[in-house]
Amino acid sequence: MLQIDGLTWIVTIGLILGLLALDLILAAVRPHKVGFGEAVAWSVGYILVAVAFGVWLTLAHGGDFGQQYFAGYIVEKSLSVDNLFVFVIIMTTFAVPEEHQHKVLTFGIVVALIMRAIFIALGATLLSLFSFMFLLFGLLLIYTGVQLFRHRDEDPDVENNVVVRTARRLLPLSTEYDGGKLFTRVGGKRVGTPLVVVLLAIGGIDLLFALDSIPAVFGVTDEPYLVFAANAFALLGLRALYFLVKGLLDRLVYLSAGLAVILGFIGVKLILHWAHVDINENVPEISTPVSLAVIIGILVVVTVASLLKTRNDPSAKAHPGSLRASRPPSEED
């Protein structure tokens, strides 16, 4: 077991909150279109922070826990790229002005961290109390992987999201943005701007991604501290990564298929762990180094194959994938 004292937890959370606060301050004080150079600098900076944390963890607590952290970080980072696809769709669907996309993304990261913290606490508690939760988590990931693979060439229906539909039904909303304001006045009445719907859509999507990503990272480490750190550092770089690669996302045509395979692989790993603990010790387990090698290998193959595909077929376009078939357009649409 990884022994983490209260002070280490406080320092880690303080570091994450400090980086988040910096993002929020920059978004609020200087709304602007984020250029390529700025996005590269922030992306490299966040990756270096995550790597430095992993090096410290390895030196302080041993190579095994360091491998678990890096495996969890890579899993969460790869899944977060799928988040970016959906964020791009949301920004496009609601025509969010570029100077306010920074603010929207930072809000999305804050909500995602809160969601994941809640699910990490619940997941860790359930795993400590009931070993069969490894079986349930494994089956959930396999089901998710199968669904994602089946609908790998589709986009999620943002407009038909239950959170968006509810907001449109219950809240008075304007059709125009008013700078970066959430609320404005139209005809003397206080109404929400489209930015309210955008933030609610981001929050709803974050909830769905948390339901998948937390069982996935528990598949490579069952240490709550490592699960939290891997999620936090992967998400912190999401805003900068969005501005860095949003023009390249369309080329990752096989990413959804690759993520589906990764989720299925981790699901099998969790089921084997449950069988090893609860049924027979002779049931083989998949070690962390093997998991790390398989995940990296899949991502490399997916990336290379995607780039080759789009080079040979420029019309090929990537999709984030969906867990269910898209709603067919009705006659009223």
mmCIF file of N, CA, C and O in Angstrom, residues 76 79 140-141 144 207-217 263 323:
data_model
loop_
_atom_site.group_PDB
_atom_site.id
_atom_site.type_symbol
_atom_site.label_atom_id
_atom_site.label_comp_id
_atom_site.label_asym_id
_atom_site.label_seq_id
_atom_site.Cartn_x
_atom_site.Cartn_y
_atom_site.Cartn_z
ATOM 1 N N GLU A 76 -5.397 8.470 -18.810
ATOM 2 C CA GLU A 76 -6.253 9.644 -18.674
ATOM 3 C C GLU A 76 -5.951 10.689 -19.748
ATOM 4 O O GLU A 76 -6.859 11.359 -20.248
ATOM 5 N N LEU A 79 -7.608 9.452 -22.939
ATOM 6 C CA LEU A 79 -9.059 9.631 -22.871
ATOM 7 C C LEU A 79 -9.434 11.112 -22.930
ATOM 8 O O LEU A 79 -10.491 11.474 -23.450
ATOM 9 N N LEU A 140 -18.139 -3.002 -16.971
ATOM 10 C CA LEU A 140 -18.534 -1.666 -17.439
ATOM 11 C C LEU A 140 -17.587 -1.165 -18.525
ATOM 12 O O LEU A 140 -18.027 -0.622 -19.549
ATOM 13 N N LEU A 141 -16.277 -1.362 -18.322
ATOM 14 C CA LEU A 141 -15.307 -0.890 -19.301
ATOM 15 C C LEU A 141 -15.400 -1.678 -20.605
ATOM 16 O O LEU A 141 -15.269 -1.103 -21.697
ATOM 17 N N THR A 144 -18.444 -0.396 -22.358
ATOM 18 C CA THR A 144 -18.164 0.925 -22.912
ATOM 19 C C THR A 144 -17.289 0.820 -24.152
ATOM 20 O O THR A 144 -17.529 1.500 -25.165
ATOM 21 N N LEU A 207 -19.487 14.655 -16.754
ATOM 22 C CA LEU A 207 -20.057 13.592 -15.928
ATOM 23 C C LEU A 207 -19.961 12.249 -16.640
ATOM 24 O O LEU A 207 -19.567 11.230 -16.044
ATOM 25 N N LEU A 208 -20.308 12.215 -17.918
ATOM 26 C CA LEU A 208 -20.248 10.970 -18.685
ATOM 27 C C LEU A 208 -18.818 10.456 -18.788
ATOM 28 O O LEU A 208 -18.564 9.253 -18.643
ATOM 29 N N PHE A 209 -17.869 11.361 -19.024
ATOM 30 C CA PHE A 209 -16.480 10.930 -19.140
ATOM 31 C C PHE A 209 -15.937 10.426 -17.804
ATOM 32 O O PHE A 209 -15.105 9.510 -17.771
ATOM 33 N N ALA A 210 -16.383 11.019 -16.697
ATOM 34 C CA ALA A 210 -15.928 10.558 -15.385
ATOM 35 C C ALA A 210 -16.375 9.125 -15.121
ATOM 36 O O ALA A 210 -15.656 8.338 -14.504
ATOM 37 N N LEU A 211 -17.569 8.775 -15.598
ATOM 38 C CA LEU A 211 -18.093 7.417 -15.396
ATOM 39 C C LEU A 211 -17.222 6.370 -16.086
ATOM 40 O O LEU A 211 -17.171 5.216 -15.656
ATOM 41 N N ASP A 212 -16.528 6.753 -17.162
ATOM 42 C CA ASP A 212 -15.656 5.832 -17.879
ATOM 43 C C ASP A 212 -14.210 5.910 -17.405
ATOM 44 O O ASP A 212 -13.541 4.890 -17.251
ATOM 45 N N SER A 213 -13.720 7.138 -17.199
ATOM 46 C CA SER A 213 -12.296 7.301 -16.949
ATOM 47 C C SER A 213 -11.870 6.809 -15.566
ATOM 48 O O SER A 213 -10.766 6.285 -15.417
ATOM 49 N N ILE A 214 -12.734 6.951 -14.571
ATOM 50 C CA ILE A 214 -12.342 6.522 -13.221
ATOM 51 C C ILE A 214 -12.186 5.005 -13.139
ATOM 52 O O ILE A 214 -11.156 4.517 -12.657
ATOM 53 N N PRO A 215 -13.149 4.204 -13.607
ATOM 54 C CA PRO A 215 -12.892 2.752 -13.631
ATOM 55 C C PRO A 215 -11.657 2.398 -14.463
ATOM 56 O O PRO A 215 -10.930 1.457 -14.123
ATOM 57 N N ALA A 216 -11.408 3.145 -15.534
ATOM 58 C CA ALA A 216 -10.256 2.846 -16.383
ATOM 59 C C ALA A 216 -8.945 3.038 -15.631
ATOM 60 O O ALA A 216 -8.048 2.185 -15.695
ATOM 61 N N VAL A 217 -8.816 4.141 -14.903
ATOM 62 C CA VAL A 217 -7.559 4.376 -14.196
ATOM 63 C C VAL A 217 -7.436 3.460 -12.978
ATOM 64 O O VAL A 217 -6.330 3.076 -12.579
ATOM 65 N N LEU A 263 -9.952 0.526 -23.440
ATOM 66 C CA LEU A 263 -10.957 0.321 -22.399
ATOM 67 C C LEU A 263 -11.263 -1.162 -22.226
ATOM 68 O O LEU A 263 -11.395 -1.665 -21.103
ATOM 69 N N LEU A 323 -21.515 6.556 -27.312
ATOM 70 C CA LEU A 323 -21.904 5.321 -26.619
ATOM 71 C C LEU A 323 -23.262 4.822 -27.072
ATOM 72 O O LEU A 323 -23.702 3.747 -26.667
#
